[in-house]
PDB file of C-alpha atoms and ligand atoms in Angstrom:
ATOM      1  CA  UNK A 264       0.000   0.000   0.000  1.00 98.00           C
ATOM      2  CA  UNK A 265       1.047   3.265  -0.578  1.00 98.00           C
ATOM      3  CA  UNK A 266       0.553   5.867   1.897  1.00 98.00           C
ATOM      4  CA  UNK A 267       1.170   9.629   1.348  1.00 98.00           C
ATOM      5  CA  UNK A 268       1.292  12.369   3.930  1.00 98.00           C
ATOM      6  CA  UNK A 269       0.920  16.004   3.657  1.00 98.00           C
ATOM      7  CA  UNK A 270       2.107  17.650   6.692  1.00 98.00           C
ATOM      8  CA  UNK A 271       3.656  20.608   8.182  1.00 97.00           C
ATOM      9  CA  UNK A 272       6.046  18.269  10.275  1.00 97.00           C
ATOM     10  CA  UNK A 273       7.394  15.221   8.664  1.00 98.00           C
ATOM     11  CA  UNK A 274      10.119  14.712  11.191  1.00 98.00           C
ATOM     12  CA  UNK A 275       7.388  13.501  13.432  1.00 98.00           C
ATOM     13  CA  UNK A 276       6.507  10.541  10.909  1.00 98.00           C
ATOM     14  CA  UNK A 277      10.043   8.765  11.125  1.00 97.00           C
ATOM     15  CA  UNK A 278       8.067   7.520  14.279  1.00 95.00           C
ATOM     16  CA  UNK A 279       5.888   4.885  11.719  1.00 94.00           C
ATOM     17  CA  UNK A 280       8.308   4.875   9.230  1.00 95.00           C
ATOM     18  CA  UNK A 281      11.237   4.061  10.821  1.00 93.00           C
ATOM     19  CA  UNK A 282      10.856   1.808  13.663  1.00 89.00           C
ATOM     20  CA  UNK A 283       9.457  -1.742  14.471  1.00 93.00           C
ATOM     21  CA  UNK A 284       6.470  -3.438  12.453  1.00 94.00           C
ATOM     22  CA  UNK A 285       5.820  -0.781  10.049  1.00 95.00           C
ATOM     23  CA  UNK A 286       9.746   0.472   9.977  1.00 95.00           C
ATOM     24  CA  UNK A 287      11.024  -3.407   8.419  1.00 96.00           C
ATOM     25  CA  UNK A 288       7.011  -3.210   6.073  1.00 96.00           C
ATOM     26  CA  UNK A 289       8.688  -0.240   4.602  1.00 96.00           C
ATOM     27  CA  UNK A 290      11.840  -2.068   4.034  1.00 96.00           C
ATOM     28  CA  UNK A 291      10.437  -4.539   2.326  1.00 96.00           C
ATOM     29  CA  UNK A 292       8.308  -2.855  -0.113  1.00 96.00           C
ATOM     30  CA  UNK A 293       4.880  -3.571   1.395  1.00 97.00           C
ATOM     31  CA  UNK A 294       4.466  -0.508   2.378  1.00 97.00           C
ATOM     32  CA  UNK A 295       5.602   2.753   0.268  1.00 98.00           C
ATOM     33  CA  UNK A 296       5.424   5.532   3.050  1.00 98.00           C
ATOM     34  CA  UNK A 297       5.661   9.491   0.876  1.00 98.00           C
ATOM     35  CA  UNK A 298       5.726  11.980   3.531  1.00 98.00           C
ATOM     36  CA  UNK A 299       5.553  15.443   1.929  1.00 98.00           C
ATOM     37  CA  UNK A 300       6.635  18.797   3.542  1.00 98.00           C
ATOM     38  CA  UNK A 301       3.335  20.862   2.482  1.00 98.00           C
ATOM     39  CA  UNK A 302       5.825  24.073   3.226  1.00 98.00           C
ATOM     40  CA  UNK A 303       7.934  22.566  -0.032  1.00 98.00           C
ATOM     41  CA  UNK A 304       5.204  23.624  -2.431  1.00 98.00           C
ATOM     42  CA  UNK A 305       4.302  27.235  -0.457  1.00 98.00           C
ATOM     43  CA  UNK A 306       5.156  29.954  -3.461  1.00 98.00           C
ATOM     44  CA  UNK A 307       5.257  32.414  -0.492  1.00 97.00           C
ATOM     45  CA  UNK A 308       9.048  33.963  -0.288  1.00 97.00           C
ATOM     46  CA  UNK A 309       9.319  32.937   3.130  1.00 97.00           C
ATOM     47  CA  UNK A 310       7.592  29.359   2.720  1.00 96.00           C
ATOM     48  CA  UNK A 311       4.235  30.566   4.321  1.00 97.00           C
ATOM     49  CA  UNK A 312       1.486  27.913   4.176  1.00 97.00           C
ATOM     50  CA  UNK A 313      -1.114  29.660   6.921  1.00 97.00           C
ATOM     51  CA  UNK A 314      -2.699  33.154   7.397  1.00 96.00           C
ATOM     52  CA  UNK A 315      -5.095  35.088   9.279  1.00 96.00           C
ATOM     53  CA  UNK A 316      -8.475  33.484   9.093  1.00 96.00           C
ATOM     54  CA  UNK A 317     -10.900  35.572   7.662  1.00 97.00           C
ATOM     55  CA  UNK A 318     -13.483  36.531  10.055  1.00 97.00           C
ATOM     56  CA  UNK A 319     -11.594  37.108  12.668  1.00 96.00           C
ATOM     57  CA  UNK A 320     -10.346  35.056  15.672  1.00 93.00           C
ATOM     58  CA  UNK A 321      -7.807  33.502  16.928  1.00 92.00           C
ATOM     59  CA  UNK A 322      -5.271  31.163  15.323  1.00 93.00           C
ATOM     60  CA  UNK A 323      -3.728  30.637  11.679  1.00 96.00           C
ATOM     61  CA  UNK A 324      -5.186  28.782   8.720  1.00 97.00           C
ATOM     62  CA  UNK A 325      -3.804  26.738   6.365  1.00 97.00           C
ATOM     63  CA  UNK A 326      -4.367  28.148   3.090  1.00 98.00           C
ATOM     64  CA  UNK A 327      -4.862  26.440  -0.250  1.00 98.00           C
ATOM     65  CA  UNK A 328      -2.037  27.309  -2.962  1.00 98.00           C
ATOM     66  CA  UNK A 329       0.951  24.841  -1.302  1.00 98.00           C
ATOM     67  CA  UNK A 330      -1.825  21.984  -0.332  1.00 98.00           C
ATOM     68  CA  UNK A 331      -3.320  22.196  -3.778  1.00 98.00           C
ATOM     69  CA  UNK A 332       0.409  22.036  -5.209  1.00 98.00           C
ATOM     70  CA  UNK A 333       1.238  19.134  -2.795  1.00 98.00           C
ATOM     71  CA  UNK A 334      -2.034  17.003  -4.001  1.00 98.00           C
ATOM     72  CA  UNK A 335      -1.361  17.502  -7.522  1.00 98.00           C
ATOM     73  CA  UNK A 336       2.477  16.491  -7.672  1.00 98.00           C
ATOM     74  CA  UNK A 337       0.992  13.352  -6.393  1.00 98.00           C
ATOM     75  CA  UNK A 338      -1.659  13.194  -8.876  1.00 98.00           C
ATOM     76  CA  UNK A 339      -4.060  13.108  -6.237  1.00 98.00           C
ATOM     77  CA  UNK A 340      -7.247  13.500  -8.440  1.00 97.00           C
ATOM     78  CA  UNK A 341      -9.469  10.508  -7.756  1.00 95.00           C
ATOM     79  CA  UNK A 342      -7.704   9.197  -5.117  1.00 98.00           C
ATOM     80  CA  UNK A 343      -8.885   8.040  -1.216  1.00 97.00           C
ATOM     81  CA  UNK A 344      -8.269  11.270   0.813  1.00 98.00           C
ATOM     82  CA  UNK A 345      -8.635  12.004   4.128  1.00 98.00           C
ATOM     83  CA  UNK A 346      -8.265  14.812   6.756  1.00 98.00           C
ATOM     84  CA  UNK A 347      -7.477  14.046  10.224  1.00 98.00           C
ATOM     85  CA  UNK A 348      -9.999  15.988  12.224  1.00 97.00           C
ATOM     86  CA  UNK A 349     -11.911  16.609  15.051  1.00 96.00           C
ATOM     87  CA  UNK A 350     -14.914  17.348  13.214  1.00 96.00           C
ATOM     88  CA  UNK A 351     -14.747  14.096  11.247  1.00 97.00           C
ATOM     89  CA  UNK A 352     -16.301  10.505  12.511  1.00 98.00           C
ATOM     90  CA  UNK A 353     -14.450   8.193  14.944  1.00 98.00           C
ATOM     91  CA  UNK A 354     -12.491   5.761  13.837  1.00 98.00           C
ATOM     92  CA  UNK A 355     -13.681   2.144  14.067  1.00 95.00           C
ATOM     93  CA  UNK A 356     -11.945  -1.365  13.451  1.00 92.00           C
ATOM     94  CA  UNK A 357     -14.650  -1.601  10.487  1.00 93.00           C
ATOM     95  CA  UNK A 358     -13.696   1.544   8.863  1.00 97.00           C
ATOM     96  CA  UNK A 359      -9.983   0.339   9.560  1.00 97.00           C
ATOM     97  CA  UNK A 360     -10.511  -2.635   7.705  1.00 95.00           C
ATOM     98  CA  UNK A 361     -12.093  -0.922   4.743  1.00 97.00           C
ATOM     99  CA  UNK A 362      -9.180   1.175   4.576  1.00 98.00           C
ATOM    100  CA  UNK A 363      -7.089  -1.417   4.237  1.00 97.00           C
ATOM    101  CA  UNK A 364      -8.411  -2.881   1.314  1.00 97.00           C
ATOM    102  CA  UNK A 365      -6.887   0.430  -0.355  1.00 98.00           C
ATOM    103  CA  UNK A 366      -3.697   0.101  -2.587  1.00 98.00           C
ATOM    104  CA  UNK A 367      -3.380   3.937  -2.073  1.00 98.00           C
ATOM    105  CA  UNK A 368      -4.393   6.415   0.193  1.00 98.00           C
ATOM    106  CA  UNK A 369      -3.448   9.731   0.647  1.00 98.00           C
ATOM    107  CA  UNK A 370      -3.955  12.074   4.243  1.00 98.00           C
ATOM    108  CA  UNK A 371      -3.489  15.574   5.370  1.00 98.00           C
ATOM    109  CA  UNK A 372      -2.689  16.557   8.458  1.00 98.00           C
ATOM    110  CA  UNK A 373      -4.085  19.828   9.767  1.00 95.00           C
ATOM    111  CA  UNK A 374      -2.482  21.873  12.179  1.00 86.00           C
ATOM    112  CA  UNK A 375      -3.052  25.377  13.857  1.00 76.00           C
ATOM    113  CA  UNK A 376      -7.022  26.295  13.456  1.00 85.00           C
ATOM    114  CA  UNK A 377      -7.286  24.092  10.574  1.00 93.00           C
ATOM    115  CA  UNK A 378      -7.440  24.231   6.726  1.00 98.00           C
ATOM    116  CA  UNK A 379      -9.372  26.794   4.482  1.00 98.00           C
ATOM    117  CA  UNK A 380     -12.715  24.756   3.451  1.00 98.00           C
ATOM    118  CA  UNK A 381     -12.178  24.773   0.115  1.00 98.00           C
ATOM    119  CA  UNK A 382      -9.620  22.313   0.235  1.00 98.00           C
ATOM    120  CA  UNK A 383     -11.430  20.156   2.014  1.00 98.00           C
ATOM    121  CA  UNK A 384     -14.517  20.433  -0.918  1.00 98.00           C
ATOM    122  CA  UNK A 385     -12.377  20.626  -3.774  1.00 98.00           C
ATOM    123  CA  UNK A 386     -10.836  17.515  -3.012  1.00 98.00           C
ATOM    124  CA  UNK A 387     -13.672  16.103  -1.951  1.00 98.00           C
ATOM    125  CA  UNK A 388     -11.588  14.708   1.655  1.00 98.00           C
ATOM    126  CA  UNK A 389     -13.064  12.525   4.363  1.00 98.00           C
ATOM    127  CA  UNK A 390     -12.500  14.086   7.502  1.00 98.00           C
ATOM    128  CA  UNK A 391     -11.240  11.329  10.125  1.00 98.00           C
ATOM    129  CA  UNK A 392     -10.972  11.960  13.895  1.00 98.00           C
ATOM    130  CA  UNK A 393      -9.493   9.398  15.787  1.00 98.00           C
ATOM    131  CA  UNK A 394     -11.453  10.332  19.064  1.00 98.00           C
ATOM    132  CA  UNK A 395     -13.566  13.096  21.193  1.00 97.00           C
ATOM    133  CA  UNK A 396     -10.725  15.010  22.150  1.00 96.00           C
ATOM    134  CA  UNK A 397      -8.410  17.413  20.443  1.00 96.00           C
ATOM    135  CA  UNK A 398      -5.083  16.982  19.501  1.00 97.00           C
ATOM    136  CA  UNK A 399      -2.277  19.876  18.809  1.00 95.00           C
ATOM    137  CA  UNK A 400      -2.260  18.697  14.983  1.00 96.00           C
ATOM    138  CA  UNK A 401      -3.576  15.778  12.966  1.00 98.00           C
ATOM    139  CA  UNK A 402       0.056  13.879  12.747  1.00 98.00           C
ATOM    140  CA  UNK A 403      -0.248  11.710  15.624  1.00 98.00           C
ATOM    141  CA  UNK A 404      -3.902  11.165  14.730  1.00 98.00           C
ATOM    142  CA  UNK A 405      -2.919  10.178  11.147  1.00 98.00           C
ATOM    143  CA  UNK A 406       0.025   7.638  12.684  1.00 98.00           C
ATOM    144  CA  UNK A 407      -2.901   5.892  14.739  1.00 98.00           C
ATOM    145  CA  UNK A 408      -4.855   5.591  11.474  1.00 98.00           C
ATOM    146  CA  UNK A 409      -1.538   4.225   9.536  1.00 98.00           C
ATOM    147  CA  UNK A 410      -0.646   2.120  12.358  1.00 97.00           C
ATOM    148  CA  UNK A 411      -3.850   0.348  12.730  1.00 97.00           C
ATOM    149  CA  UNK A 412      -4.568  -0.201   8.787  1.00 97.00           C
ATOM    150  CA  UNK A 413      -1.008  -1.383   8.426  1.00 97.00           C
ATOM    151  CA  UNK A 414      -1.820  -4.296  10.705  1.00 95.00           C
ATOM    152  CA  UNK A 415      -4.387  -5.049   8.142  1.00 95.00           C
ATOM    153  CA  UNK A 416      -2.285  -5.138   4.591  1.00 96.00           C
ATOM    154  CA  UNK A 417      -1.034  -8.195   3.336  1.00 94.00           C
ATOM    155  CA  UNK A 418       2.349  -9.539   4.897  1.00 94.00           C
ATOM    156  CA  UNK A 419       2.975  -6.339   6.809  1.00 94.00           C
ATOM    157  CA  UNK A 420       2.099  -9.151  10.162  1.00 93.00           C
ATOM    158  CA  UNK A 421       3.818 -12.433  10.633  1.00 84.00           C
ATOM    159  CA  UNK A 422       1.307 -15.480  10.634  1.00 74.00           C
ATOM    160  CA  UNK A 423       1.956 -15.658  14.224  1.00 62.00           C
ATOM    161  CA  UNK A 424       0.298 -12.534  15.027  1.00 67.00           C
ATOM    162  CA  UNK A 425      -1.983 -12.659  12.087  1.00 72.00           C
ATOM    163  CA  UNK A 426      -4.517  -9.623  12.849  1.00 72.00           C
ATOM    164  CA  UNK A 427      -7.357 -11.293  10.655  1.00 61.00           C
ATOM    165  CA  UNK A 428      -7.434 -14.219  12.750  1.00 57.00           C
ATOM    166  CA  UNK A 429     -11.458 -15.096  12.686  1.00 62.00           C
ATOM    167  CA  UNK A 430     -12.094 -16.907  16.295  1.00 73.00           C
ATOM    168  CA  UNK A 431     -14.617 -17.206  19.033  1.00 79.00           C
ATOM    169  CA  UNK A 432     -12.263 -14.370  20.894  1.00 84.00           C
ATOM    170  CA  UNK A 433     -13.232 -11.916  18.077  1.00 86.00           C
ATOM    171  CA  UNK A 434     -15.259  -9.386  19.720  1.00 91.00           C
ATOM    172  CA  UNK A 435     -14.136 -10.253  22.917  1.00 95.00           C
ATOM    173  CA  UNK A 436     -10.851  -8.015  25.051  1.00 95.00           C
ATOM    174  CA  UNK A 437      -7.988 -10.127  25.148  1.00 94.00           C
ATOM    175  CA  UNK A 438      -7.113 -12.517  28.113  1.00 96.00           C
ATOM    176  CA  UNK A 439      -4.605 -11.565  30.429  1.00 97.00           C
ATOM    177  CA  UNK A 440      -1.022 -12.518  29.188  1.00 96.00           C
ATOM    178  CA  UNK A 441       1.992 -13.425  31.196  1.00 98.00           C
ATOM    179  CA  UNK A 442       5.545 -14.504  30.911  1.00 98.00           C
ATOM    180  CA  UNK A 443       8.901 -16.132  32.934  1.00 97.00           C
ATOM    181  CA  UNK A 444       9.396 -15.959  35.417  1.00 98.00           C
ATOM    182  CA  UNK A 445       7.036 -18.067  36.813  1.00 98.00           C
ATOM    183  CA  UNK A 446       7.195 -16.013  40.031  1.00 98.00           C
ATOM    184  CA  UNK A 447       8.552 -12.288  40.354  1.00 98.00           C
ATOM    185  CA  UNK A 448       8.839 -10.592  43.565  1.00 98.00           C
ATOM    186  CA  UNK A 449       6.134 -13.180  45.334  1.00 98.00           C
ATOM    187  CA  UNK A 450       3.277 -12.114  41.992  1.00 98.00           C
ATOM    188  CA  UNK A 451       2.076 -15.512  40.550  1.00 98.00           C
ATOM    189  CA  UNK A 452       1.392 -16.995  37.475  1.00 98.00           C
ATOM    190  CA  UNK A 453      -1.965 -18.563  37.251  1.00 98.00           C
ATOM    191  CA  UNK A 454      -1.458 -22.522  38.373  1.00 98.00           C
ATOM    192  CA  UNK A 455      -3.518 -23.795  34.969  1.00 98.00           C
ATOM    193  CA  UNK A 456      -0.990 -22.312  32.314  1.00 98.00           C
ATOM    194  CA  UNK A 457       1.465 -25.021  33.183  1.00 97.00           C
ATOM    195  CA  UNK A 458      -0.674 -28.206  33.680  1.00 93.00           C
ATOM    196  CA  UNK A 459       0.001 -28.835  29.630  1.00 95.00           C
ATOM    197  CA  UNK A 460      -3.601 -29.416  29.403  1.00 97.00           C
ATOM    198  CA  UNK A 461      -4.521 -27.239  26.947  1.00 97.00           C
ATOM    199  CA  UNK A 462      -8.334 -27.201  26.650  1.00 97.00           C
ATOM    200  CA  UNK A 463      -8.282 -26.408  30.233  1.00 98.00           C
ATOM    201  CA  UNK A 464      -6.047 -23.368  28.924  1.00 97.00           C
ATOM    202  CA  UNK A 465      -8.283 -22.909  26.727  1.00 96.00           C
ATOM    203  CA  UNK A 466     -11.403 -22.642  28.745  1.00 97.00           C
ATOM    204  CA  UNK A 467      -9.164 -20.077  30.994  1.00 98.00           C
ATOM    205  CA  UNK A 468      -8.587 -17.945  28.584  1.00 96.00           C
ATOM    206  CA  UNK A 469     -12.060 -18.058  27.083  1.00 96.00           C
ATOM    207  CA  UNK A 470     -13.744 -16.888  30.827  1.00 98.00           C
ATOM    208  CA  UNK A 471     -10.713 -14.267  31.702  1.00 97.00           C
ATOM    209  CA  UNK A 472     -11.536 -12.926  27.811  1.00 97.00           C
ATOM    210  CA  UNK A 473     -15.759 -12.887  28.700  1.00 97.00           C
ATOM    211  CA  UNK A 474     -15.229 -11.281  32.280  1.00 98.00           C
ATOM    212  CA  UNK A 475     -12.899  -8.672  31.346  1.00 97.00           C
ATOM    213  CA  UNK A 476     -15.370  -7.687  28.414  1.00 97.00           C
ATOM    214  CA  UNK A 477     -18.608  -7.896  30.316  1.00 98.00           C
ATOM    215  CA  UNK A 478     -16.762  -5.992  32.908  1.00 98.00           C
ATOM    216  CA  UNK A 479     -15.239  -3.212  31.197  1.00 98.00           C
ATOM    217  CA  UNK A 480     -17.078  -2.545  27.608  1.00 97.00           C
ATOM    218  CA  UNK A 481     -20.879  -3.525  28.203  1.00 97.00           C
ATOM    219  CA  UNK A 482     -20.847  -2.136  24.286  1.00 96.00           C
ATOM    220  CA  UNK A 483     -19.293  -4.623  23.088  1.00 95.00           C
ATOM    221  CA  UNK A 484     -20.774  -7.845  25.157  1.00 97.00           C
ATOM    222  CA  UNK A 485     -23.650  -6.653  24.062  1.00 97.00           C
ATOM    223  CA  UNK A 486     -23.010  -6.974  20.464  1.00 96.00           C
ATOM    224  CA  UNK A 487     -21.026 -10.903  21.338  1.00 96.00           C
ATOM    225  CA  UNK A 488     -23.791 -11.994  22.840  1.00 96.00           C
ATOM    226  CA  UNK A 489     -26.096 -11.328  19.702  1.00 96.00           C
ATOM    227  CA  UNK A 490     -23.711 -12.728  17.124  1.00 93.00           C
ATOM    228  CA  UNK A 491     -23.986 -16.140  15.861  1.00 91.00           C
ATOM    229  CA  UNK A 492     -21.299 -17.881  17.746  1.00 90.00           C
ATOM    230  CA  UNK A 493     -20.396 -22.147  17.408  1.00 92.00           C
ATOM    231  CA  UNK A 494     -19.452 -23.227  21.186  1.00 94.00           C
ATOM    232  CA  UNK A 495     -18.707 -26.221  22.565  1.00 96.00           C
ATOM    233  CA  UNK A 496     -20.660 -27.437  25.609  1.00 97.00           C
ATOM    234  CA  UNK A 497     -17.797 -26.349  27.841  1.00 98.00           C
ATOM    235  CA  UNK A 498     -17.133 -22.796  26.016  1.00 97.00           C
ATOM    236  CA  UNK A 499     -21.169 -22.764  26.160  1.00 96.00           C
ATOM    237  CA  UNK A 500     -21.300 -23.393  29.983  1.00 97.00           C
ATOM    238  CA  UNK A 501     -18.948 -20.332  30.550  1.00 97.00           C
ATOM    239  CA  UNK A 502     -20.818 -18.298  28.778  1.00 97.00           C
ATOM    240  CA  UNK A 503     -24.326 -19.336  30.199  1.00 97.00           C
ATOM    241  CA  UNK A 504     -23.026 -18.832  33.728  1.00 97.00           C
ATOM    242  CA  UNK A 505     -21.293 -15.497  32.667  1.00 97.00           C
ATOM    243  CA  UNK A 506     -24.869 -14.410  31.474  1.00 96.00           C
ATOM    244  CA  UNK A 507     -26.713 -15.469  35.062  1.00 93.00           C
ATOM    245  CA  UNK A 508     -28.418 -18.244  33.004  1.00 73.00           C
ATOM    246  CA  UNK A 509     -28.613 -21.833  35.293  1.00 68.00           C
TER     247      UNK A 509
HETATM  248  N1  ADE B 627      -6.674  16.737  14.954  1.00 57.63           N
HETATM  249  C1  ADE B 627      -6.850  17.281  16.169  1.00 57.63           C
HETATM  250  N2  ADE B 627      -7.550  16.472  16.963  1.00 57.63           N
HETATM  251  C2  ADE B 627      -7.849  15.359  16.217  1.00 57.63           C
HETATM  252  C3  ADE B 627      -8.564  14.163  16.474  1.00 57.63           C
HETATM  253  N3  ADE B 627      -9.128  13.914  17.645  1.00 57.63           N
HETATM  254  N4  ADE B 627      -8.657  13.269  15.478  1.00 57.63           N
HETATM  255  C4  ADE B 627      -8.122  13.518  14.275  1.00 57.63           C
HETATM  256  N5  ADE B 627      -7.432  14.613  13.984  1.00 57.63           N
HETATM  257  C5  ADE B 627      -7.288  15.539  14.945  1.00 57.63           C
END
């Protein structure tokens, strides 16, 4: 997949493209990170790529000539674009998915007050927001987005930690994880992890997974507890006790 940025700081990006999972994708080809300086394209003599907003009030917009210039060197007509906003919906592991189905995609990050609105319509963008809160500038909001697709594209995973993986956990939080030493500082490892009897692990895992879901995100127990799910009778009787059912 190819994945180009337009941003005001594209220091911050060596963060994705540089380091672990995403760093050695990028190696490899899989993925083709282009992270574009929008101040490159700014015909202003001293780079500008914001002004005054008109109106009045407080903060800089970005304005159109160097974002317009940045989109077309990249031949951007036609293309999947997005602006990482505030105002845009919340990111969900659906839309995630979708977006990772892409072979291209192309995102601006805003920064200051925002971007003049005719960008935004010309281009016909997608505004994105990762979450009710606001952020300094979209670049950390667009690394979340790249982060999370990534998992998604072909080969950027090993098998081993295959993201796709369709299983009666999907849906669920994931069971509680732990490592050697068997004992630190007096802290435990739960006894059934090393009887070798692994449907007994199973079923562990399985009821830790359930509890910690019911528990914490009633949202989405909710929405396991309608799906269509195949159990066995033992994965079944966790469940029916979880629910309060005899
Ligand atoms: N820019 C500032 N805040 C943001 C958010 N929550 N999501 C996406 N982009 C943003």
């Amino acid at each position: 997949m190819k994945i180009n940025v337009l941003t005001l700081f594209p220091e911050m990006f060596t963060a994705v493209t540089d380091s672990s999972i995403l760093g050695k994708a990028g190696e490899k080809g899989i993925l083709d990170f282009n992270i574009i300086n929008i101040r490159d394209f700014s015909k202003d003599k001293h780079n500008k790529a914001d002004d005054t907003p008109y109106g009045g009030g407080v903060g800089m917009v970005m304005f159109c000539q160097p974002i317009f210039d940045a989109l077309r060197s990249i031949n951007a007509e036609g293309k999947k674009i997005m602006y990482m906003s505030p105002r845009g919906k919340v990111l969900d592991q659906a839309k995630i998915e979708e977006l990772a189905q892409l072979d291209e995609m192309v995102i601006l990050c805003g920064h200051y007050e925002g971007v003049d609105q005719r960008v935004l319509d010309y281009w016909d963008m997608e505004e994105v927001s990762i979450g009710d809160y606001i952020l300094t500038g979209g670049e950390l909001a667009a690394m979340v987005m790249i982060d999370a697709v990534s998992r998604f594209v072909p080969d950027v995973l090993g098998t081993k930690e295959s993201a796709t993986e369709e299983s009666i956990y999907s849906g669920l939080l994931e069971y509680d994880q732990y490592t050697k030493p068997r004992e630190y500082e007096g802290l435990e490892v739960p006894e059934v992890l090393f009887n070798g009897n692994h449907k007994l692990i199973h079923l562990w895992q399985l009821r830790n997974s359930l509890e910690l879901t019911k528990e914490r995100r009633p949202d989405l127990w909710k929405a396991y507890l309608s799906k269509e799910k195949k159990l066995s009778k033992d994965e079944k009787k966790i469940l029916d006790e979880l629910v309060g059912k005899p």
